[in-house]
Coordinates of C-alpha atoms in Angstrom, one line a residue:
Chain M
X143 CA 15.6 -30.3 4.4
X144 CA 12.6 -28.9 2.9
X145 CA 13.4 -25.8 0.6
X146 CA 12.6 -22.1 0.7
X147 CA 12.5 -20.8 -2.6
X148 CA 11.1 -23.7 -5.3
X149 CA 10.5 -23.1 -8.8
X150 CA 8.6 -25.7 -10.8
X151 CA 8.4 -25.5 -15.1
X152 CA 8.9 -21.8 -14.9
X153 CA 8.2 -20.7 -18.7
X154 CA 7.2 -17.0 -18.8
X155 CA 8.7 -13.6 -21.1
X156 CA 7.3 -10.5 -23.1
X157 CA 3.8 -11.0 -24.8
X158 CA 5.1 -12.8 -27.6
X159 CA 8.7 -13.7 -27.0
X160 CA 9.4 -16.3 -24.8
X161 CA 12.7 -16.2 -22.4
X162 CA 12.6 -19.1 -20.1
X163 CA 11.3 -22.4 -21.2
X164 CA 10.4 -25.0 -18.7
X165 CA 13.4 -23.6 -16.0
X166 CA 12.9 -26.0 -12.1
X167 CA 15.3 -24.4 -9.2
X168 CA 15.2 -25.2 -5.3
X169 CA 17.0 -23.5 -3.1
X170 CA 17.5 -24.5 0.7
X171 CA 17.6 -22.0 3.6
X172 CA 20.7 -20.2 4.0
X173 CA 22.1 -21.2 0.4
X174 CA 23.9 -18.9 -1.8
X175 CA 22.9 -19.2 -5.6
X176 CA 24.7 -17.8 -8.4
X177 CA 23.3 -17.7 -11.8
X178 CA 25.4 -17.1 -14.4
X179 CA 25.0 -17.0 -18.5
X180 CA 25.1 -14.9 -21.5
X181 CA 23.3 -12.1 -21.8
X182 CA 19.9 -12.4 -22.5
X183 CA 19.5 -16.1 -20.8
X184 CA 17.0 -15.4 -19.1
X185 CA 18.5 -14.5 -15.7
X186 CA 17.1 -11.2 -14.9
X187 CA 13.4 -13.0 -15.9
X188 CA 13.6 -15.7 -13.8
X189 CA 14.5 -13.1 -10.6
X190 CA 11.3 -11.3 -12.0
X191 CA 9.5 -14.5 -11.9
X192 CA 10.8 -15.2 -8.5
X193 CA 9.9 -11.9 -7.2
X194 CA 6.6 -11.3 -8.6
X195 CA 7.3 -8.7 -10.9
X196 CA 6.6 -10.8 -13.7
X197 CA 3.5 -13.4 -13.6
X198 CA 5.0 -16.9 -15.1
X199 CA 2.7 -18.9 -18.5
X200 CA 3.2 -21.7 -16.8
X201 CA 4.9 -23.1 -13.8
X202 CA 4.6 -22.9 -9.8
X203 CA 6.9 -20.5 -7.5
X204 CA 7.0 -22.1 -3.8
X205 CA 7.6 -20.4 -0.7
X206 CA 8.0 -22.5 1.9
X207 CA 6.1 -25.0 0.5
X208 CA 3.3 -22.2 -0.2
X209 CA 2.3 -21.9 -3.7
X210 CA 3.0 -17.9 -4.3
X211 CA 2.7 -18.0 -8.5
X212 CA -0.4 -15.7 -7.8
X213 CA 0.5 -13.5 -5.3
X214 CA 1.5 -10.0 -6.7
X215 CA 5.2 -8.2 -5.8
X216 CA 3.6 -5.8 -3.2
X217 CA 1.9 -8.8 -1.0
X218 CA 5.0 -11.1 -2.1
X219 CA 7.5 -8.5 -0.8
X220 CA 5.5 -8.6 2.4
X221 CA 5.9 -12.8 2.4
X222 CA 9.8 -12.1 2.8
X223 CA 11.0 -11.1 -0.8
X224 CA 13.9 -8.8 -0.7
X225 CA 14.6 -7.6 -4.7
X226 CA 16.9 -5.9 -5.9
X227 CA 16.2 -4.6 -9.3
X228 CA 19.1 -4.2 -12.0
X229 CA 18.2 -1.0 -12.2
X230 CA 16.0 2.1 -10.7
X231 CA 16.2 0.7 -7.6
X232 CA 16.4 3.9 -5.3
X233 CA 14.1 7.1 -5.3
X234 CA 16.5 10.1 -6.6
X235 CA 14.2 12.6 -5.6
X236 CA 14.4 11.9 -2.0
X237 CA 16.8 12.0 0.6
X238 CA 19.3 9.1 1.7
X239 CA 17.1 9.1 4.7
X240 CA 14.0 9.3 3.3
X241 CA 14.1 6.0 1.1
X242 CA 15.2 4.3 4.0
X243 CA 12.4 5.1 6.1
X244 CA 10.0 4.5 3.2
X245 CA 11.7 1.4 3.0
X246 CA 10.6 0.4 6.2
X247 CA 7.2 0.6 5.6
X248 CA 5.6 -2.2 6.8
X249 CA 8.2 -3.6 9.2
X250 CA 7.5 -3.1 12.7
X251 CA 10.1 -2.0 15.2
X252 CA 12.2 1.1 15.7
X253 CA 13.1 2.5 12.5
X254 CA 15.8 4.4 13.8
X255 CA 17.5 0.5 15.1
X256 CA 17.4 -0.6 11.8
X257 CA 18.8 2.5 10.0
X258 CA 21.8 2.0 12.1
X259 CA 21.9 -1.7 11.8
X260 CA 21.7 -0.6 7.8
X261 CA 24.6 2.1 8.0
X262 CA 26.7 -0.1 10.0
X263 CA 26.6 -2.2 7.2
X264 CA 27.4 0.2 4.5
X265 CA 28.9 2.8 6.6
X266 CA 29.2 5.0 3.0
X267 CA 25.8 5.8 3.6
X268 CA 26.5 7.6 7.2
X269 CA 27.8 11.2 6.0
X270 CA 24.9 10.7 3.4
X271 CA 21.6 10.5 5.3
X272 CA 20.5 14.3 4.3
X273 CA 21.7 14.4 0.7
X274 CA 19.1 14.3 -2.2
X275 CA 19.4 10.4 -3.3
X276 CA 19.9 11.1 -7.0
X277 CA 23.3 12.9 -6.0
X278 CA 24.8 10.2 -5.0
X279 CA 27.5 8.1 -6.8
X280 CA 27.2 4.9 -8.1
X281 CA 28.1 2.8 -5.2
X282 CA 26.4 5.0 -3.1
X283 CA 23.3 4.4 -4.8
X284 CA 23.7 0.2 -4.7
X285 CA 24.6 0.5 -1.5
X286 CA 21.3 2.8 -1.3
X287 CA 19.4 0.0 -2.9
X288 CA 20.7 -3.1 -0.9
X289 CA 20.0 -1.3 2.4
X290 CA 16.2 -0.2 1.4
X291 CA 15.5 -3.9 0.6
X292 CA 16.8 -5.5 3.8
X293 CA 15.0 -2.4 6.1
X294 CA 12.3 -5.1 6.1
X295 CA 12.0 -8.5 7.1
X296 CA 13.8 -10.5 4.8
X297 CA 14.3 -14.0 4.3
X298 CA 15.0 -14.3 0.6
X299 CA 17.2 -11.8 -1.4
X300 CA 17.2 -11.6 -5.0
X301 CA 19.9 -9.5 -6.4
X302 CA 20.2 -8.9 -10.2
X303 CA 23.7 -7.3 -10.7
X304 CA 24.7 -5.3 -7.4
X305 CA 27.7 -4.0 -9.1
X306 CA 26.7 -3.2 -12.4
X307 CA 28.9 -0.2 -13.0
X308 CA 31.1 0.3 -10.3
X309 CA 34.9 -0.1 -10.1
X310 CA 36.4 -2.9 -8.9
X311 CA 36.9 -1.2 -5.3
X312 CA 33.5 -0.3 -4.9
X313 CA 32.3 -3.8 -6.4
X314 CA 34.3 -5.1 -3.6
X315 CA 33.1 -3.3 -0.8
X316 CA 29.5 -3.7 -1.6
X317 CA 29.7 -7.5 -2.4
X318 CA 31.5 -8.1 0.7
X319 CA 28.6 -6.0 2.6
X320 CA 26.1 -8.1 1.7
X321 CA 27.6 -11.1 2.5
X322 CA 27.9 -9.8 5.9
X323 CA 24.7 -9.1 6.1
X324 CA 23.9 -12.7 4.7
X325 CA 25.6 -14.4 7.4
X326 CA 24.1 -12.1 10.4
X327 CA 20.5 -12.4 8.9
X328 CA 20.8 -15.9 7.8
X329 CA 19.7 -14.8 4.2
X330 CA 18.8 -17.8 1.3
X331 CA 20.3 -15.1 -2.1
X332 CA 20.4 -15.7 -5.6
X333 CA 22.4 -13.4 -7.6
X334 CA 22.5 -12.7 -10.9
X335 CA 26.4 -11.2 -11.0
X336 CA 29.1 -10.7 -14.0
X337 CA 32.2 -10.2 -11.9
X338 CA 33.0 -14.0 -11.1
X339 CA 36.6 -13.7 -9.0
X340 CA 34.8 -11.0 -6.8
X341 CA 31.5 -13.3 -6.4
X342 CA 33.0 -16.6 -6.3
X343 CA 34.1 -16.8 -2.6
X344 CA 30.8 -16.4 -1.3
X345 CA 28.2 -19.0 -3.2
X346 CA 27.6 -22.3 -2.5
X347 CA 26.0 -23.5 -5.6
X348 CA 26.5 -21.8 -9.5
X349 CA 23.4 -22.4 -11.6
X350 CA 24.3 -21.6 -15.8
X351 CA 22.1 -20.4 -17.5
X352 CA 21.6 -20.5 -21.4
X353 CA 18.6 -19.5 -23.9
X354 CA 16.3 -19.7 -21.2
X355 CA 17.0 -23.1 -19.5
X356 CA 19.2 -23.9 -16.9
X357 CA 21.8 -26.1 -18.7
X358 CA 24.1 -26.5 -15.8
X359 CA 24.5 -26.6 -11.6
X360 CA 28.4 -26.4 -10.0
X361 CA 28.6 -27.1 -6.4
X362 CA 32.5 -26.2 -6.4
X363 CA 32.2 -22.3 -7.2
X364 CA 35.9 -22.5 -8.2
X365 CA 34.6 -23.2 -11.7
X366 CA 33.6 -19.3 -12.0
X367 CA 37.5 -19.2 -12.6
X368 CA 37.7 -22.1 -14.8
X369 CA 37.6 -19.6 -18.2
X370 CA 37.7 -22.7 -20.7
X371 CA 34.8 -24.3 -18.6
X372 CA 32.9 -21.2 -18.9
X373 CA 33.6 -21.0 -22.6
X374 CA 32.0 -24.1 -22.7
X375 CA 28.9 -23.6 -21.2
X376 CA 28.4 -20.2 -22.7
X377 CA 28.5 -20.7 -26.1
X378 CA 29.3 -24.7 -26.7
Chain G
X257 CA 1.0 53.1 -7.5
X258 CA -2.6 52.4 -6.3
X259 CA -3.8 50.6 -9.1
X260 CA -0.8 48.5 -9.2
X261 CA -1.1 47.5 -5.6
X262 CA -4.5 46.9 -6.2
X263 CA -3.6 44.7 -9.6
X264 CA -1.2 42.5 -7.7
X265 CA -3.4 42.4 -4.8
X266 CA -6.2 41.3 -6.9
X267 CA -3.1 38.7 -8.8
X268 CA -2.2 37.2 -5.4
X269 CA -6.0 36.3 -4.9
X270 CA -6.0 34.2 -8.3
X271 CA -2.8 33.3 -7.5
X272 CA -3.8 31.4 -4.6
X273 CA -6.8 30.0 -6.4
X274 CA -4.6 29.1 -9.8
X275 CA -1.6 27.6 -6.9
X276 CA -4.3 25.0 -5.7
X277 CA -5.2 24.3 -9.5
X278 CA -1.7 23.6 -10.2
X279 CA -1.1 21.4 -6.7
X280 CA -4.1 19.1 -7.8
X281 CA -2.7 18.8 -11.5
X282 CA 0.6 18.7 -10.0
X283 CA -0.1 16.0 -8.2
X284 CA -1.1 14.0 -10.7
X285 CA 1.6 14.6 -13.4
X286 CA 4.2 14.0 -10.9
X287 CA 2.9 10.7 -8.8
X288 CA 1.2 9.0 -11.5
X289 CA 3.0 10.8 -14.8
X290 CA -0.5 11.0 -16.4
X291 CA -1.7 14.1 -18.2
X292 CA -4.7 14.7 -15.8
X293 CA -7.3 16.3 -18.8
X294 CA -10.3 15.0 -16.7
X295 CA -8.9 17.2 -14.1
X296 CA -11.3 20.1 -15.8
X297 CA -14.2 18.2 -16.1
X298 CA -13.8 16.9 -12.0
X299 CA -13.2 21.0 -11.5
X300 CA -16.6 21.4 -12.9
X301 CA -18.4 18.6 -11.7
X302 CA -17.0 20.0 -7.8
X303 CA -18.2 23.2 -8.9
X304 CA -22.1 22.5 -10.1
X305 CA -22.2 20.0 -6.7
X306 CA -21.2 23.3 -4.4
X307 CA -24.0 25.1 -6.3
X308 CA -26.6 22.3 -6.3
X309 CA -25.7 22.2 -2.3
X310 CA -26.5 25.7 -1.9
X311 CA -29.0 26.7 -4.6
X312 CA -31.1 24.0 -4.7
X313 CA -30.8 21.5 -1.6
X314 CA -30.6 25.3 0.6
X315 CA -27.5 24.7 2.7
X316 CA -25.2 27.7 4.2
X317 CA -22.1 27.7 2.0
X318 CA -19.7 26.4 4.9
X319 CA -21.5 23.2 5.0
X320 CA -22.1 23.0 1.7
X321 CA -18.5 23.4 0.8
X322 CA -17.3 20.4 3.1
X323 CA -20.0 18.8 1.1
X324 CA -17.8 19.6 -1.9
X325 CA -14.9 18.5 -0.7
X326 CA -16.3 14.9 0.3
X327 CA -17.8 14.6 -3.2
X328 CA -14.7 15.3 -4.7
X329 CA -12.6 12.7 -2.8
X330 CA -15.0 10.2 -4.2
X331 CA -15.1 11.2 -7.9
X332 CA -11.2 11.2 -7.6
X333 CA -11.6 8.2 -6.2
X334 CA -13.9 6.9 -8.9
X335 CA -11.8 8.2 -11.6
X336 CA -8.8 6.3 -10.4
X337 CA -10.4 2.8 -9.8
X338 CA -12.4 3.6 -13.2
X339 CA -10.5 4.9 -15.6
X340 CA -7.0 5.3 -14.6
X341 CA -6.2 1.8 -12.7
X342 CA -7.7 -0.3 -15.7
X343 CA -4.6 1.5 -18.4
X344 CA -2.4 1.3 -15.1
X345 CA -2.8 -2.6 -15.0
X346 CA -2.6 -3.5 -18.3
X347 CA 1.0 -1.0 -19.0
X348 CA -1.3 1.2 -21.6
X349 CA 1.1 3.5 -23.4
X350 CA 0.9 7.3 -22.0
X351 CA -0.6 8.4 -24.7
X352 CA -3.6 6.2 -24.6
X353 CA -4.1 7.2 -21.1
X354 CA -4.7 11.1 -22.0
X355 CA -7.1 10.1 -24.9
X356 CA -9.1 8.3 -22.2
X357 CA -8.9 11.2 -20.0
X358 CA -9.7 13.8 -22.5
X359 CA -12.5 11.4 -23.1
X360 CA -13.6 11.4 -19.6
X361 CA -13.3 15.0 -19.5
X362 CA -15.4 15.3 -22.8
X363 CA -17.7 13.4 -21.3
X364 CA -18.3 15.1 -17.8
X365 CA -18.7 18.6 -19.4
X366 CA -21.7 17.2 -21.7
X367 CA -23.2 15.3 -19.1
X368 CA -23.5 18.4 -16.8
X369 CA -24.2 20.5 -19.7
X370 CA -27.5 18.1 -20.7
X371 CA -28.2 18.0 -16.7
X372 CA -27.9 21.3 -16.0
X373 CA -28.1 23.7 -19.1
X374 CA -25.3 25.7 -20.6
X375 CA -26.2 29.2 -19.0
X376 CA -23.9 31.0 -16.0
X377 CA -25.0 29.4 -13.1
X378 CA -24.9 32.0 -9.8
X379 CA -24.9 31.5 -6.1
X380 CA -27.2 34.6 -4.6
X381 CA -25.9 36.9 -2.0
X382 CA -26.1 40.1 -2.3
X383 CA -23.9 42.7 -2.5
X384 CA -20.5 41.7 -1.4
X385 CA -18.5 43.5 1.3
X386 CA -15.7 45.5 0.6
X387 CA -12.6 45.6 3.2
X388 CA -10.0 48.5 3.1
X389 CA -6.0 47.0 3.7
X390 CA -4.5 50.5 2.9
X391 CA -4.5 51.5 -0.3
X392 CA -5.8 48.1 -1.5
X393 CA -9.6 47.0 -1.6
X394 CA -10.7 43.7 -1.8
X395 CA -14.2 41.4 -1.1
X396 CA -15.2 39.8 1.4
X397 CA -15.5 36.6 -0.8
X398 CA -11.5 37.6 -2.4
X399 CA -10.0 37.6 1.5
X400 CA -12.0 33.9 2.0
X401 CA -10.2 33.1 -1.5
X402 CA -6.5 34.3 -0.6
X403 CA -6.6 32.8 3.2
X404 CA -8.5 29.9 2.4
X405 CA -5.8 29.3 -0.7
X406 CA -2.9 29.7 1.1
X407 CA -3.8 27.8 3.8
X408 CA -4.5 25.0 2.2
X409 CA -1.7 24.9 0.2
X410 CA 0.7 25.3 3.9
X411 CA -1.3 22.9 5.0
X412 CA -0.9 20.3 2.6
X413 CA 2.8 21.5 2.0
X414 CA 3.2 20.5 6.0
X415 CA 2.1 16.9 5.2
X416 CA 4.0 16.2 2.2
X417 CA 7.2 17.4 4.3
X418 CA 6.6 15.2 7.2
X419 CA 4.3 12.4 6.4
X420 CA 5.7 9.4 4.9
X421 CA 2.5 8.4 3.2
X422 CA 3.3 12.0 1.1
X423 CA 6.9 11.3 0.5
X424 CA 5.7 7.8 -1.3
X425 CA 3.3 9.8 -3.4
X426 CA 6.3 11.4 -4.8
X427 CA 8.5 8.6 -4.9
X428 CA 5.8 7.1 -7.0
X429 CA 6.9 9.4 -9.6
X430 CA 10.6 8.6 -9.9
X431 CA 10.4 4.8 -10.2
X432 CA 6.6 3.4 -10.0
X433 CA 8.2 -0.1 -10.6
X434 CA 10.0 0.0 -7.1
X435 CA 7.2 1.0 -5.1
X436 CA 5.2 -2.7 -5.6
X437 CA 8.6 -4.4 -4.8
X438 CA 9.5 -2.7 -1.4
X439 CA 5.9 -3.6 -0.9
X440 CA 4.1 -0.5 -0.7
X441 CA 0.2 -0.6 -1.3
X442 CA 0.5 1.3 -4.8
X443 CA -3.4 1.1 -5.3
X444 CA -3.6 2.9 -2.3
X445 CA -1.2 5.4 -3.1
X446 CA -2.5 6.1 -6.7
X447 CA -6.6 6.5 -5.1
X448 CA -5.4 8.8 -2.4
X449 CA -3.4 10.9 -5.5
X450 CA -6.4 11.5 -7.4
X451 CA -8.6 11.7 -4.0
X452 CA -6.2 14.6 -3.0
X453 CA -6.1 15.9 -6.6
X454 CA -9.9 15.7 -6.8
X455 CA -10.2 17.8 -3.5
X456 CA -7.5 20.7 -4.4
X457 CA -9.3 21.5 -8.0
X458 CA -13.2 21.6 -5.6
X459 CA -11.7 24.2 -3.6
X460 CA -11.0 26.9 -5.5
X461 CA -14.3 25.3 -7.9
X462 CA -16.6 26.6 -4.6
X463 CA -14.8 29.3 -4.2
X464 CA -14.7 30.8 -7.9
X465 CA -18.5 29.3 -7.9
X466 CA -19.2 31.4 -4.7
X467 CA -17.4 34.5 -6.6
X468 CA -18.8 34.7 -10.2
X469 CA -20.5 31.2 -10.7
X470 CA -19.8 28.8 -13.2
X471 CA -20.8 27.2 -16.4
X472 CA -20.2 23.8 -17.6
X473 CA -17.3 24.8 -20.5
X474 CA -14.7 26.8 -17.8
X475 CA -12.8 23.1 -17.1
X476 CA -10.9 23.3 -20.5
X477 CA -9.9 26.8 -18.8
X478 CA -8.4 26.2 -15.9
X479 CA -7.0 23.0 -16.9
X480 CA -4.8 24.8 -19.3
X481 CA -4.1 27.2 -16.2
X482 CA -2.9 24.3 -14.2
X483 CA -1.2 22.9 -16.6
X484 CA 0.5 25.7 -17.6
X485 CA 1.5 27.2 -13.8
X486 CA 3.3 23.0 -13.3
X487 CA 5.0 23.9 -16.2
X488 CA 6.3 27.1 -15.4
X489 CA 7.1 26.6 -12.1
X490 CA 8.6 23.2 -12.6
X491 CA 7.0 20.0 -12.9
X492 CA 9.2 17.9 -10.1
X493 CA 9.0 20.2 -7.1
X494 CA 5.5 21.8 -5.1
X495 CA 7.0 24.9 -4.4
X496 CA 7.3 25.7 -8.3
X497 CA 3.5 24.7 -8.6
X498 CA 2.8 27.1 -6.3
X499 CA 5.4 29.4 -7.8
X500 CA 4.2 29.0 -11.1
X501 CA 0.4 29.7 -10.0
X502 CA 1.2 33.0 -8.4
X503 CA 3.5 34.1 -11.2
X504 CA 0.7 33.4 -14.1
X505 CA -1.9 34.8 -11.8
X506 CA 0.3 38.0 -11.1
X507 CA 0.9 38.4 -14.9
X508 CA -2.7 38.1 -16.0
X509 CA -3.4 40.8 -13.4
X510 CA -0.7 43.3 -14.5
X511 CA -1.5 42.6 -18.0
X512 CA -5.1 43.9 -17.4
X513 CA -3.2 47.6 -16.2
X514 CA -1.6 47.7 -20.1
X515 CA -4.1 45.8 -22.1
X516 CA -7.5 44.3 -22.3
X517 CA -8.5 41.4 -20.1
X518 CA -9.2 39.3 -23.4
X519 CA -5.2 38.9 -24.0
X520 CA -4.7 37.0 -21.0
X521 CA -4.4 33.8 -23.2
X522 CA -1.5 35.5 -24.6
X523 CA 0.0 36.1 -21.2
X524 CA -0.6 32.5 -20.1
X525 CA 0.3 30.9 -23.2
X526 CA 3.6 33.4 -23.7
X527 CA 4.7 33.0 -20.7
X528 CA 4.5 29.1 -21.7
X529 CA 6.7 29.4 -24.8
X530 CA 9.2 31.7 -23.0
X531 CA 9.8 29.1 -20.4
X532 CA 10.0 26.4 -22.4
X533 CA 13.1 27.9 -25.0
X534 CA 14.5 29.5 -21.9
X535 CA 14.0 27.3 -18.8
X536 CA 12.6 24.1 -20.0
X537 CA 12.9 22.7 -16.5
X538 CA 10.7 25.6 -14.4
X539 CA 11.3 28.3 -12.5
X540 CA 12.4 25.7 -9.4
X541 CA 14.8 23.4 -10.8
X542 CA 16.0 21.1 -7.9
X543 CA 19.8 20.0 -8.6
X544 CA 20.3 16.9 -10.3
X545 CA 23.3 15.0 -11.6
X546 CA 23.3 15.3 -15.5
X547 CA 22.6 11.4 -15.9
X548 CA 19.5 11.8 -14.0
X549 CA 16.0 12.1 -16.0
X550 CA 14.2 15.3 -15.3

């Protein structure tokens, strides 16, 4: 099976500084990718790498076979990227309602459809539409984010740490959302996530990452409870 | 009691004129979070184009004030795709940007001051008529000023209410990293920002032009005055720009009644300081969670 998502010698960073040295990935249609590592790997990078945020030294991203390394995050986003960032990932200013529609920019269709599909997925959202966005709690506002990015056409999602500050409950419910949403839409993710027992259930392959290389690939995601293992490839 | 109708009368009129001001710098600040100093220099460059149209090319002033406008939307344009987009692209620091602009503005006001000289520049027409609304007069050209304001200000608060082109303007402002990743044209957005910017400092430009004419040093002038009304009605919402253009024009006016129109820098600037120890956030504060950047 050809894949979706390739990345080929990735090395890219900050003017100076470089974060990911040489890093390869492929990911086939429908898989679920989990990358994992220390902070400051890399991770976060490579999603910006992936999703045109950030423009790569060197290295190729494929879509489909289609070299994409020079396409920019506005036309990429329009090629089937779905990204969400780590953070500032909703409009506060605006209402619940309001990002979503301006989320929906360029799909066609009935907005109003897809808001519902959206708010049947993170029904949270429902009592919300009206409220100023920056009001919302913390899982309201991930929730928020997830739902602008799949109001369009989707067919790979990049999340960098849905549940970055949110209890354990609300981690839950969130994480569990998108993988409903996953299986209906036949999503490829990679997801850059810190709680493993939460995550662990629903990838099908755990990439580790570790001063900017990919030093690592699991295909049993029970290892994400192996703490020894983990110890290992973090710091050994 | 007359002459203070007639002082707020004649500070509703500015107001109007110093709301647009502040909607165009507004704008700016809030969408693109750039210090619009060139914003003076496009205010005069509007302003010597509606007299050029009238004065020297011979049109009426209706025509020669849509004229205006277009020319406007295309030096906004210009000054996006020229000076603005160029910093945009490359992350300049904020505070390179303003140096550019002040630059640009620098720039504009000599090269109209070389082309055009550095005397008063007057549209001719006579005697203006003066219309009785009970105890308050006003001109013929002051009524144009007020409805003309006010209207376009309703009508450009009508589309940023219900057009989702307008909302992503302001959404701009809050994150400008998220707009390129939900895939929203951002180019587009920022030109039709400074296109719309451009086009709410040339009206009151022909207006005020029309009224008491214009020389090329007034920019620095009503920049400070659009500046100054954002930040006293509150830079994150339009109603405080409008707010905050009124107010400032209300003040000058009543200050006139107590003192000499030369202390109206000290009103402006006053009311600046008071606002900014008392109410650093505006006059229209919307309601925010305390983690959430102002």
């Amino acid at each position: 099976m050809e894949p979706i998502l390739s990345a080929q010698g990735i090395v890219a960073g900050y003017r100076e500084r470089k974060v990911l040295h040489k890093v390869s990935l492929d990911m086939l249609p429908g898989e679920s990718v989990l990358l994992i590592g220390p902070n400051g790997c890399g991770k976060t990078t490579l999603l910006k790498v992936l999703a045109g945020v950030l423009r790569p030294e060197q290295g190729r991203v494929l879509l489909k076979g289609t070299d994409i390394s020079r396409v920019f995050d506005d036309r990429r986003a329009l090629l089937g990227f779905g990204y969400l960032m780590q953070t500032q990932s909703i409009f506060p200013s605006l209402t619940v309602d309001e990002n979503l529609h301006l989320s929906f920019w360029h799909r066609n269709g009935n907005f109003k459809d897809q808001r519902e599909y959206i708010l049947s997925a993170f029904p949270m959202l429902k009592p919300m539409l009206a409220r100023r966005a920056g009001v919302l709690s913390g899982g309201e506002r991930q929730a928020l984010a997830i739902g602008m990015v799949l109001m369009r056409d989707v067919d790979v999602l990049l999340l960098d740490e849905p549940t970055a500050g949110l209890s354990p409950k609300a981690a839950a419910t969130i994480l569990q959302a998108v993988h409903d949403v996953k299986v209906k839409m036949a999503l490829s993710t990679v997801i850059v996530e810190h709680n493993l027992r939460l995550v662990h259930e629903w990838v099908s392959r755990v990439l580790v990452m570790n001063q900017g290389r990919i030093v690592a690939e699991e295909r049993d995601p029970s290892v994400l409870l192996d703490h020894e293992r983990l110890q290992e490839y973090y710091f050994g | 009691m007359r002459l203070i109708l007639q002082l707020l009368a004649n500070g509703l009129v500015n107001g109007a004129l110093y709301a647009m001001l502040a909607v165009g710098f507004g704008l700016v600040w809030r969408s693109l979070r750039v210090f619009h100093v060139a914003f003076g220099g496009l205010f005069v460059a509007s302003a010597y184009c509606f007299h050029t149209l009238v004065m020297r090319v011979g049109l009426h002033p209706a025509p020669a004030f849509l004229g205006t406008l277009i020319f406007a939307g295309f030096t906004g344009w210009l000054c996006e795709i020229g000076l603005y987009r160029p910093f945009a692209r490359k992350g300049a620091a904020s505070s390179a940007v303003l140096i550019a602009s002040l630059g640009a503005f620098v720039a504009m006001e000599n090269f109209i001051a070389l082309a055009f000289g550095n005397k008063l520049q007057t549209v001719s027409r006579g005697l203006a008529r003066a219309i009785h609304i009970g105890p308050v007069i006003l001109t013929e050209i002051q009524l144009l000023q007020l409805v003309v304001g006010f209207g376009t200000i309703g009508l450009l608060w009508v589309l940023v209410c219900h057009l989702r082109t307008f909302k992503a303007l302001w959404a701009m402002g809050d994150q400008p990293e998220l707009i390129p990743v939900l895939g929203l044209p951002v180019h587009k957005l920022r030109a039709l920002v400074l296109v719309l910017s451009t086009v709410m400092a040339a009206v009151p430009a022909s207006l005020i032009c029309l009224d008491i004419g214009t020389d090329p040093h007034v920019g620095m002038s009503y920049l400070l005055i659009s500046a100054v009304a954002v930040l006293v009605g509150g830079a994150n919402s339009y109603a405080g720009w409008v707010v905050g253009g009124v107010a400032l024009a209300v003040m000058q006016s009543l200050a006139v009644w107590k003192f000499s129109s030369r202390w109206m820098d000290l009103v402006t600037f006053g009311l600046l300081v008071t606002m900014l120890v008392f109410r650093r956030n505006g006059l229209v504060d919307p309601q925010r969670r305390v983690e959430e950047p102002a």
